[in-house]
Coordinates of C-alpha atoms in Angstrom, one line a residue:
M46 CA -11.0 24.5 41.8
Q47 CA -7.3 25.0 42.4
T48 CA -4.9 26.3 39.7
L49 CA -3.3 23.4 37.8
P50 CA 0.5 23.1 37.5
S51 CA 2.2 25.1 34.8
R52 CA 2.5 22.2 32.3
V53 CA -1.2 21.6 32.5
G54 CA -2.0 25.3 32.7
S55 CA -0.4 25.9 29.4
L56 CA -2.9 23.4 27.8
Q57 CA -5.7 25.5 29.4
R58 CA -4.4 28.8 28.1
G59 CA -3.6 27.4 24.6
Q60 CA -7.2 26.4 24.0
H61 CA -9.0 28.9 26.2
L62 CA -10.8 26.1 28.0
H63 CA -12.6 26.6 31.2
F64 CA -12.6 23.3 33.1
A65 CA -15.3 24.5 35.4
S66 CA -17.7 24.4 32.5
Q67 CA -17.0 20.7 31.9
P68 CA -18.8 18.4 34.5
Y69 CA -16.1 15.7 33.9
Y70 CA -13.6 17.8 35.8
D71 CA -15.8 19.5 38.4
D72 CA -14.8 17.7 41.5
V73 CA -11.4 16.4 40.5
E74 CA -8.2 17.5 42.3
E75 CA -5.3 18.7 40.3
D76 CA -3.1 15.7 41.2
D77 CA -5.9 13.4 40.0
V78 CA -6.1 15.2 36.7
V79 CA -2.4 14.9 36.0
S80 CA -2.3 11.3 37.1
D81 CA -5.2 10.5 34.9
I82 CA -3.5 12.1 31.9
Q83 CA -0.3 10.2 32.6
L84 CA -2.2 7.0 33.1
H85 CA -3.9 7.3 29.7
A86 CA -0.6 8.2 28.1
E87 CA 1.1 5.2 29.5
R88 CA -1.8 2.9 28.5
I89 CA -1.6 4.2 25.0
R90 CA 2.1 3.6 24.8
R91 CA 1.8 0.1 26.3
E92 CA -0.9 -0.9 23.9
R93 CA 0.9 0.7 21.0
M94 CA 4.0 -1.5 21.8
E95 CA 1.8 -4.6 22.0
R96 CA 0.2 -3.8 18.6
R97 CA 3.7 -3.2 17.1
A98 CA 4.8 -6.6 18.4
Q99 CA 1.8 -8.3 16.8
Q100 CA 2.4 -6.3 13.6
Q101 CA 6.0 -7.4 13.4
Q102 CA 5.0 -11.0 13.7
A103 CA 2.5 -10.5 10.9
E104 CA 5.1 -8.8 8.8
A105 CA 7.6 -11.7 9.2
A106 CA 5.0 -14.0 7.6
L107 CA 4.0 -11.4 5.0
T108 CA 7.5 -10.8 3.7
K109 CA 8.4 -14.4 2.7
G110 CA 9.8 -14.0 -0.8
D111 CA 10.7 -10.8 -2.5
D112 CA 8.2 -10.6 -5.3
V113 CA 5.5 -13.1 -4.5
P114 CA 2.0 -11.7 -3.5
L115 CA 0.5 -13.0 -0.3
V116 CA -2.0 -15.8 0.1
G117 CA -4.8 -15.7 2.7
N118 CA -6.7 -18.7 4.0
L119 CA -8.4 -17.9 7.3
I120 CA -10.1 -15.1 9.1
G121 CA -9.5 -13.4 12.4
E122 CA -7.1 -11.0 14.1
D123 CA -4.5 -13.7 14.5
H124 CA -4.4 -14.2 10.8
V125 CA -1.1 -12.9 9.1
N126 CA -3.1 -10.8 6.7
Y127 CA -5.4 -9.1 9.2
V128 CA -3.1 -6.1 9.7
L129 CA -2.6 -5.7 6.0
M130 CA -6.3 -5.9 5.3
Y131 CA -7.2 -3.3 8.0
N132 CA -4.5 -0.9 6.6
M133 CA -5.7 -1.4 3.0
L134 CA -9.3 -0.5 3.8
T135 CA -8.5 2.4 6.1
G136 CA -6.2 3.9 3.4
I137 CA -8.8 3.4 0.6
R138 CA -11.5 5.2 2.6
I139 CA -9.4 8.2 3.4
G140 CA -7.5 8.4 0.1
V141 CA -10.5 8.0 -2.2
S142 CA -12.8 10.3 -0.2
R143 CA -10.1 13.0 -0.2
C144 CA -9.8 12.9 -4.0
Q145 CA -13.6 12.8 -4.4
A146 CA -14.0 15.9 -2.3
K147 CA -12.0 18.0 -4.8
I148 CA -13.6 19.8 -7.8
K149 CA -13.4 17.7 -10.9
R150 CA -10.9 18.9 -13.6
P151 CA -9.6 17.7 -17.0
L152 CA -6.8 15.1 -16.9
T153 CA -3.2 16.1 -17.7
D154 CA -0.3 13.9 -18.8
E155 CA 1.2 14.2 -15.3
D156 CA -2.0 12.6 -13.9
F157 CA -1.0 9.4 -15.7
T158 CA 2.7 9.3 -14.8
S159 CA 3.7 11.2 -11.6
A160 CA 0.5 12.0 -9.7
R161 CA 0.2 10.3 -6.3
H162 CA -1.2 11.1 -2.9
K163 CA 0.7 10.0 0.3
Y164 CA -0.8 9.5 3.8
S165 CA 0.8 8.5 7.1
F166 CA -1.4 6.8 9.7
D167 CA -0.7 6.1 13.4
V168 CA -2.5 5.5 16.6
V169 CA -2.5 9.1 17.6
G170 CA -3.6 10.7 14.3
N171 CA -3.1 14.1 12.9
E172 CA -4.8 16.9 11.0
L173 CA -4.7 15.0 7.7
T174 CA -5.5 11.5 8.8
P175 CA -7.6 10.1 11.7
S176 CA -6.2 7.8 14.4
A177 CA -5.7 4.3 13.2
K178 CA -5.3 0.9 14.9
Y179 CA -1.8 0.4 13.4
D180 CA 1.1 2.5 12.1
F181 CA 1.4 2.4 8.3
K182 CA 1.9 4.5 5.2
F183 CA -0.5 4.6 2.3
K184 CA -0.1 5.8 -1.3
D185 CA -2.8 6.4 -3.9
Y186 CA -1.5 6.3 -7.5
A187 CA -3.0 8.3 -10.4
P188 CA -6.0 9.2 -8.3
W189 CA -7.5 11.5 -10.9
V190 CA -7.3 9.0 -13.7
F191 CA -9.0 6.3 -11.7
R192 CA -11.6 8.7 -10.5
S193 CA -12.4 9.5 -14.1
L194 CA -12.5 5.7 -15.0
R195 CA -14.9 5.0 -12.1
E196 CA -17.3 7.9 -12.7
D197 CA -17.1 8.7 -16.4
H198 CA -16.5 5.3 -18.0
F199 CA -17.5 2.6 -15.6
L200 CA -20.4 4.7 -14.3
L201 CA -19.9 4.0 -10.6
D202 CA -21.5 6.3 -8.1
P203 CA -18.8 7.7 -5.9
A204 CA -20.7 7.4 -2.7
D205 CA -21.8 3.9 -3.6
Y206 CA -18.2 2.9 -4.3
L207 CA -17.0 4.1 -1.0
L208 CA -19.9 2.6 0.9
S209 CA -19.1 -0.8 -0.7
L210 CA -15.6 -0.6 0.7
T211 CA -16.8 0.2 4.3
S212 CA -18.0 -1.8 7.3
K213 CA -18.0 -5.4 6.3
Y214 CA -15.1 -7.1 4.4
I215 CA -15.3 -10.6 2.9
L216 CA -12.1 -12.5 2.9
S217 CA -11.9 -15.1 0.1
E218 CA -10.3 -18.4 1.0
L219 CA -9.2 -18.8 -2.6
G220 CA -6.3 -17.5 -4.6
S221 CA -6.7 -16.0 -8.0
P222 CA -7.8 -18.3 -10.9
G223 CA -4.3 -18.2 -12.4
K224 CA -0.9 -19.1 -10.9
S225 CA 0.0 -15.6 -9.7
G226 CA -0.4 -16.5 -6.1
S227 CA -2.3 -13.3 -5.4
F228 CA -4.9 -13.2 -2.6
F229 CA -7.9 -11.0 -2.8
Y230 CA -10.8 -9.7 -0.7
F231 CA -14.3 -9.0 -1.8
S232 CA -16.1 -5.8 -0.8
R233 CA -19.1 -6.2 1.5
D234 CA -21.5 -6.5 -1.4
Y235 CA -19.3 -8.8 -3.4
R236 CA -19.1 -6.3 -6.3
F237 CA -15.4 -5.3 -5.9
I238 CA -12.2 -7.2 -5.5
I239 CA -9.1 -5.9 -3.6
K240 CA -6.2 -7.9 -5.1
T241 CA -2.5 -7.9 -4.3
I242 CA -0.2 -7.6 -7.3
R243 CA 3.6 -7.8 -7.8
H244 CA 5.6 -4.7 -7.8
S245 CA 6.5 -5.4 -11.5
E246 CA 2.7 -5.6 -12.3
H247 CA 2.2 -2.3 -10.5
K248 CA 4.9 -0.6 -12.5
F249 CA 3.5 -2.1 -15.7
L250 CA 0.0 -0.9 -15.1
L251 CA 1.3 2.6 -14.5
R252 CA 3.3 2.4 -17.7
I253 CA 0.3 1.4 -19.9
L254 CA -2.3 3.4 -17.9
K255 CA -2.8 6.0 -20.6
Q256 CA -3.3 3.3 -23.3
Y257 CA -5.7 1.4 -21.1
Y258 CA -7.6 4.6 -20.3
N259 CA -8.0 5.5 -24.0
H260 CA -9.1 2.0 -24.8
V261 CA -11.8 2.0 -22.2
K262 CA -12.9 5.4 -23.4
D263 CA -13.1 4.2 -27.0
N264 CA -14.6 0.8 -26.1
P265 CA -17.2 1.2 -23.3
Q266 CA -18.2 -2.5 -23.8
T267 CA -14.6 -3.8 -23.1
L268 CA -14.2 -7.2 -21.5
L269 CA -10.8 -6.3 -19.9
S270 CA -10.5 -6.2 -16.2
R271 CA -11.9 -2.9 -14.8
F272 CA -9.4 -1.2 -12.6
Y273 CA -10.9 1.2 -10.1
G274 CA -7.8 2.1 -8.1
L275 CA -4.1 1.4 -7.7
H276 CA -2.6 1.7 -4.1
R277 CA 0.3 0.8 -1.9
V278 CA 0.5 0.0 1.8
K279 CA 3.9 0.1 3.6
L280 CA 4.1 -1.4 7.1
P281 CA 6.8 -0.2 9.5
H282 CA 10.0 -2.1 8.9
G283 CA 8.2 -4.2 6.3
R284 CA 8.1 -4.4 2.5
K285 CA 5.7 -2.4 0.3
I286 CA 2.5 -4.2 -0.7
H287 CA 0.8 -3.1 -3.9
F288 CA -2.8 -3.8 -4.8
V289 CA -5.6 -2.9 -7.2
I290 CA -9.3 -2.6 -6.8
M291 CA -11.2 -4.3 -9.6
N292 CA -14.6 -5.4 -10.7
N293 CA -15.9 -8.8 -9.6
L294 CA -17.1 -10.6 -12.7
F295 CA -19.3 -12.9 -10.8
P296 CA -22.6 -11.6 -9.5
P297 CA -23.6 -11.3 -5.8
H298 CA -27.0 -12.7 -6.4
K299 CA -26.3 -15.8 -8.6
D300 CA -24.4 -19.1 -7.8
I301 CA -21.7 -19.9 -10.3
H302 CA -22.0 -23.6 -11.0
E303 CA -18.9 -24.0 -13.2
T304 CA -15.9 -21.7 -13.6
Y305 CA -13.3 -21.9 -16.5
D306 CA -10.0 -20.1 -17.1
L307 CA -9.4 -20.3 -20.8
K308 CA -6.2 -19.3 -22.6
G309 CA -6.2 -21.2 -25.9
S310 CA -3.2 -23.2 -24.6
T311 CA -3.6 -27.0 -24.0
V312 CA -0.3 -28.0 -22.5
G313 CA -0.7 -28.5 -18.8
R314 CA -4.2 -26.9 -19.0
E315 CA -6.4 -29.5 -17.3
Y316 CA -7.8 -29.6 -13.8
P317 CA -8.2 -33.2 -12.5
E318 CA -11.8 -34.3 -12.9
E319 CA -11.6 -36.6 -9.8
L320 CA -10.7 -33.6 -7.7
K321 CA -13.6 -31.5 -9.1
K322 CA -16.2 -33.9 -7.5
D323 CA -15.0 -32.8 -4.0
K324 CA -14.6 -29.1 -4.8
N325 CA -17.6 -27.0 -5.9
N326 CA -15.6 -23.9 -6.6
A327 CA -12.7 -25.5 -8.7
V328 CA -11.5 -23.4 -11.6
L329 CA -11.4 -25.7 -14.7
K330 CA -9.2 -25.1 -17.7
D331 CA -9.0 -25.4 -21.5
L332 CA -8.8 -29.2 -21.7
N333 CA -11.7 -29.6 -19.3
W334 CA -13.8 -27.3 -21.5
I335 CA -12.8 -29.2 -24.7
N336 CA -13.3 -32.7 -23.1
R337 CA -16.8 -31.8 -21.8
A338 CA -17.7 -30.6 -25.4
H339 CA -18.8 -27.2 -24.1
M340 CA -19.7 -24.3 -26.4
L341 CA -20.6 -20.7 -25.7
E342 CA -24.3 -21.0 -26.7
L343 CA -24.8 -17.6 -28.4
G344 CA -27.1 -16.7 -31.2
P345 CA -25.8 -14.7 -34.3
E346 CA -26.3 -11.3 -32.8
K347 CA -24.6 -11.8 -29.5
R348 CA -21.9 -14.0 -31.1
A349 CA -21.0 -11.2 -33.5
L350 CA -20.8 -8.5 -30.8
L351 CA -18.7 -10.7 -28.5
T352 CA -16.3 -11.7 -31.3
E353 CA -15.7 -8.1 -32.3
Q354 CA -15.1 -6.9 -28.7
L355 CA -12.7 -9.7 -28.1
R356 CA -10.8 -8.8 -31.2
R357 CA -10.5 -5.2 -30.1
D358 CA -9.4 -6.1 -26.6
T359 CA -6.8 -8.6 -28.0
E360 CA -5.4 -6.0 -30.3
L361 CA -4.7 -3.7 -27.4
L362 CA -3.0 -6.5 -25.4
K363 CA -0.9 -7.3 -28.3
S364 CA 0.1 -3.7 -28.8
V365 CA 1.4 -3.4 -25.2
R366 CA 3.1 -6.8 -25.5
V367 CA 1.1 -8.6 -22.9
M368 CA 0.6 -12.4 -22.6
D369 CA -0.7 -15.0 -20.2
Y370 CA -4.1 -13.4 -19.9
S371 CA -7.2 -15.6 -20.1
L372 CA -11.0 -15.5 -20.5
L373 CA -12.7 -16.2 -17.2
V374 CA -16.1 -17.9 -17.8
G375 CA -18.6 -18.4 -15.0
I376 CA -21.7 -20.5 -15.9
H377 CA -25.0 -20.1 -14.0
K378 CA -27.6 -22.8 -14.8
M379 CA -31.0 -21.3 -14.3
E380 CA -32.7 -24.6 -13.7
R381 CA -30.5 -25.1 -10.6
G382 CA -30.7 -21.5 -9.5
N383 CA -29.2 -20.8 -6.0
R384 CA -30.4 -23.9 -4.2
D385 CA -26.8 -25.2 -3.7
N386 CA -25.8 -22.0 -1.9
V387 CA -22.4 -22.1 -3.5
R388 CA -21.6 -18.5 -2.5
R389 CA -22.4 -18.9 1.1
N390 CA -20.3 -22.1 1.3
T391 CA -17.1 -20.3 0.1
L392 CA -17.3 -16.9 1.8
K393 CA -16.9 -15.5 5.3
V394 CA -17.6 -12.0 6.6
F395 CA -15.2 -9.9 8.7
E396 CA -16.7 -6.8 10.4
P397 CA -14.6 -4.6 12.8
D398 CA -17.3 -3.0 14.9
V399 CA -16.2 0.5 16.1
E400 CA -18.7 2.3 18.2
M401 CA -18.3 6.1 18.9
P402 CA -19.0 7.3 22.4
H403 CA -22.3 9.2 22.8
G404 CA -22.7 9.6 19.0
R405 CA -19.5 11.8 18.8
H406 CA -17.5 11.3 15.6
R407 CA -14.8 14.1 15.8
R408 CA -11.7 14.2 17.9
R409 CA -10.9 17.6 19.5
P410 CA -7.1 17.9 19.9
T411 CA -5.7 19.7 22.8
I412 CA -2.5 21.7 22.8
T413 CA 0.4 22.0 25.2
S414 CA 3.7 23.7 24.8
G415 CA 3.3 23.9 21.0
R416 CA 2.8 20.1 20.6
R417 CA -0.4 18.3 19.8
Y418 CA -1.6 15.6 22.3
N419 CA -4.9 13.8 22.3
F420 CA -5.7 13.5 26.0
S421 CA -9.2 15.0 25.8
P422 CA -11.8 12.5 27.2
E423 CA -13.4 12.3 23.7
A424 CA -10.1 11.4 22.0
I425 CA -9.2 8.9 24.7
A426 CA -12.6 7.2 24.5
M427 CA -12.5 7.1 20.7
R428 CA -9.1 5.4 20.6
R429 CA -10.2 3.0 23.4
A430 CA -13.3 2.0 21.3
M431 CA -11.0 1.4 18.3
R432 CA -8.6 -0.7 20.3
E433 CA -11.3 -2.8 22.0
S434 CA -13.1 -3.5 18.7
E435 CA -12.7 -7.2 17.8
P436 CA -13.3 -8.9 14.4
K437 CA -16.6 -10.6 14.2
E438 CA -17.7 -13.3 11.8
G439 CA -21.3 -13.3 10.6
A440 CA -23.5 -14.8 8.0
V441 CA -23.0 -13.6 4.5
Q442 CA -25.9 -11.5 3.5
L443 CA -25.7 -11.4 -0.2
P444 CA -28.6 -10.1 -2.4
E445 CA -30.9 -12.3 -4.2
K446 CA -31.6 -9.8 -7.0
D447 CA -29.4 -8.0 -9.5
T448 CA -28.2 -4.6 -8.2
G449 CA -28.7 -3.3 -11.7
D450 CA -25.4 -1.3 -11.7
R451 CA -24.0 -3.1 -14.8
Q452 CA -27.1 -3.1 -17.0
H453 CA -25.8 -0.2 -19.1
F454 CA -23.1 -2.6 -20.5
L455 CA -23.9 -4.9 -23.3
F456 CA -22.2 -8.1 -21.9
Y457 CA -23.5 -7.6 -18.4
Q458 CA -27.1 -6.7 -19.1
D459 CA -28.7 -10.1 -18.4
E460 CA -28.8 -10.4 -14.6
G461 CA -25.2 -9.0 -14.6
G462 CA -24.0 -11.4 -17.3
L463 CA -24.7 -12.5 -20.9
R464 CA -27.6 -14.9 -21.3
A465 CA -27.3 -17.8 -23.8
T466 CA -29.4 -17.5 -26.9
G467 CA -30.4 -19.9 -29.7
D468 CA -30.1 -19.5 -33.5
G469 CA -33.2 -17.3 -33.5
N470 CA -31.7 -15.1 -30.7
E471 CA -34.3 -16.6 -28.3
F472 CA -33.2 -17.0 -24.6
L473 CA -31.8 -20.2 -23.2
D474 CA -31.5 -21.3 -19.6
T475 CA -27.8 -20.4 -19.1
I476 CA -26.1 -17.2 -18.1
Y477 CA -22.4 -16.5 -18.8
Y478 CA -20.2 -14.2 -16.8
L479 CA -17.2 -13.3 -19.0
G480 CA -14.1 -11.2 -18.7
V481 CA -10.5 -11.0 -19.7
I482 CA -8.3 -11.2 -16.6
D483 CA -4.6 -11.3 -15.6
I484 CA -3.7 -8.6 -18.2
L485 CA -0.5 -7.3 -16.4
T486 CA 2.1 -9.9 -17.5
P487 CA 4.5 -8.5 -20.2
Y488 CA 6.6 -10.7 -22.3
T489 CA 9.9 -10.2 -20.4
L490 CA 13.2 -12.0 -20.7
L491 CA 12.1 -14.5 -18.0
K492 CA 9.0 -15.4 -20.2
K493 CA 11.3 -15.8 -23.2
V494 CA 13.4 -18.3 -21.3
E495 CA 10.3 -20.1 -20.1
H496 CA 9.1 -20.2 -23.7
C497 CA 12.4 -21.9 -24.8
W498 CA 12.5 -24.3 -21.9
K499 CA 8.8 -25.5 -22.2
G500 CA 9.1 -25.5 -26.0
M501 CA 11.7 -28.2 -25.8
Q502 CA 9.4 -30.4 -23.8
A503 CA 6.1 -29.9 -25.7
D504 CA 4.7 -28.3 -28.8
R505 CA 5.9 -24.7 -28.5
H506 CA 2.8 -23.4 -30.2
K507 CA 0.5 -25.0 -27.6
I508 CA 2.4 -24.0 -24.4
S509 CA 1.2 -21.0 -22.5
P510 CA 4.3 -18.7 -22.7
V511 CA 4.5 -17.6 -26.3
P512 CA 5.3 -14.2 -27.8
P513 CA 2.5 -11.6 -27.5
E514 CA 1.5 -11.6 -31.2
E515 CA 1.2 -15.4 -31.4
Y516 CA -0.5 -15.5 -27.9
G517 CA -3.1 -12.9 -29.0
D518 CA -3.9 -14.6 -32.3
R519 CA -4.2 -18.0 -30.7
F520 CA -6.3 -16.7 -27.9
F521 CA -8.7 -15.0 -30.3
A522 CA -8.9 -18.0 -32.6
F523 CA -9.7 -20.3 -29.6
M524 CA -12.5 -18.0 -28.4
R525 CA -14.1 -17.9 -31.8
A526 CA -13.8 -21.7 -32.1
I527 CA -15.6 -22.4 -28.8
M528 CA -18.7 -20.3 -29.8
R529 CA -21.6 -22.0 -31.4
G530 CA -20.8 -22.6 -35.1
G531 CA -17.0 -22.2 -34.5
G532 CA -16.1 -25.9 -34.8
G533 CA -15.1 -26.5 -31.2
G534 CA -11.7 -26.6 -29.5
E535 CA -10.6 -30.1 -30.6
S536 CA -8.2 -28.7 -33.1
F537 CA -6.2 -27.0 -30.4
K538 CA -5.4 -30.3 -28.5

């Protein structure tokens, strides 16, 4: 085999490679090798430019409005949120696995305020991050705090958590139950939610993180949203998109036949009943609950425990001056079971299928003139596999049995929820799935103005935006009233 030109020979000397030992190059002339390298480089540049053009089009749709989270409706690579979703999940896998790989240590004050890990991804990759389909930056906030929350207090297995956020991604066609406009994705097993939040909500969560952490530590049975991670994705030339990873209150193995978002407010808090007939997954509100004469059917023991935990959670929310939160109630009727297939009618699966060549998983970078290029056949084949992978829709394979991961928690021990009971604490044929959601809305100047404006049009004690103290007291009183023996919610109308 002839001696290669100097620019290729430097690559050979830098890595002490012997091309004669590699069958791929045995019978290839030097000009063919150089041409092949240039061809691959040009192909990578061309495809990278095409990806960037698609990404810029997606960003144009993603950046409508300065402080409004994004809403997703469809699935596929042509969807405006496809790029964002891919970047989110790539960043989560790398960021969380890097933190998990480190030796556990006690938390410090800096872990709650200034700790964050930054990663840059591109199509070529580097020593810290693998090659990715798109260029983006990812930031992992307070990683040690959220690792402690996941492992020590929410009792999540680290490997199980990462596995749930890998491979298949379920894009919800629904926004959040409230009016925040956030969109969210479910993890492949329907246990976790990846939800976009406003930048103001992101900053607020960081500000109250230590109080939240201490509350969870002191109240392991808390009904507050369980935050497992706080992250940010930044697309090239685009705005920064913040999101959290949370628990999914609703189980993967049970249909939810009715869903309610309850605040204790009755002004404008009704979903039209005529629309409900055509929409199985509609989120009903306070007046719907009251008009249907619903009650939380709980015996004395469960009623006392739930009331006390709601009181403790409400006290925390009042202390951090939060309002606009609600109790999300999902109702599973055991006599109906899963025969309506509600879950399968509202979910789709997205699965990017990336196959590695010949079982190889690691890229071996080559070196030339002090710079790193990835022209090795293995690296080229790996990137080609990533580029050629297409999103595939498939059937939702959700479990038919409880995974058992929440059974240590009092309010999730009955098939992942809280089963209704009679006056003698005997079981009834209903399971409730309960949680306090949307807990990141502080009582700001804007909310004060909204309170004044709506207060002139309706009873100011019954509208949603009221000061945190009043909001918390009304919320707790309403929840007590709608439990069996509480008198019902008619007095709140």
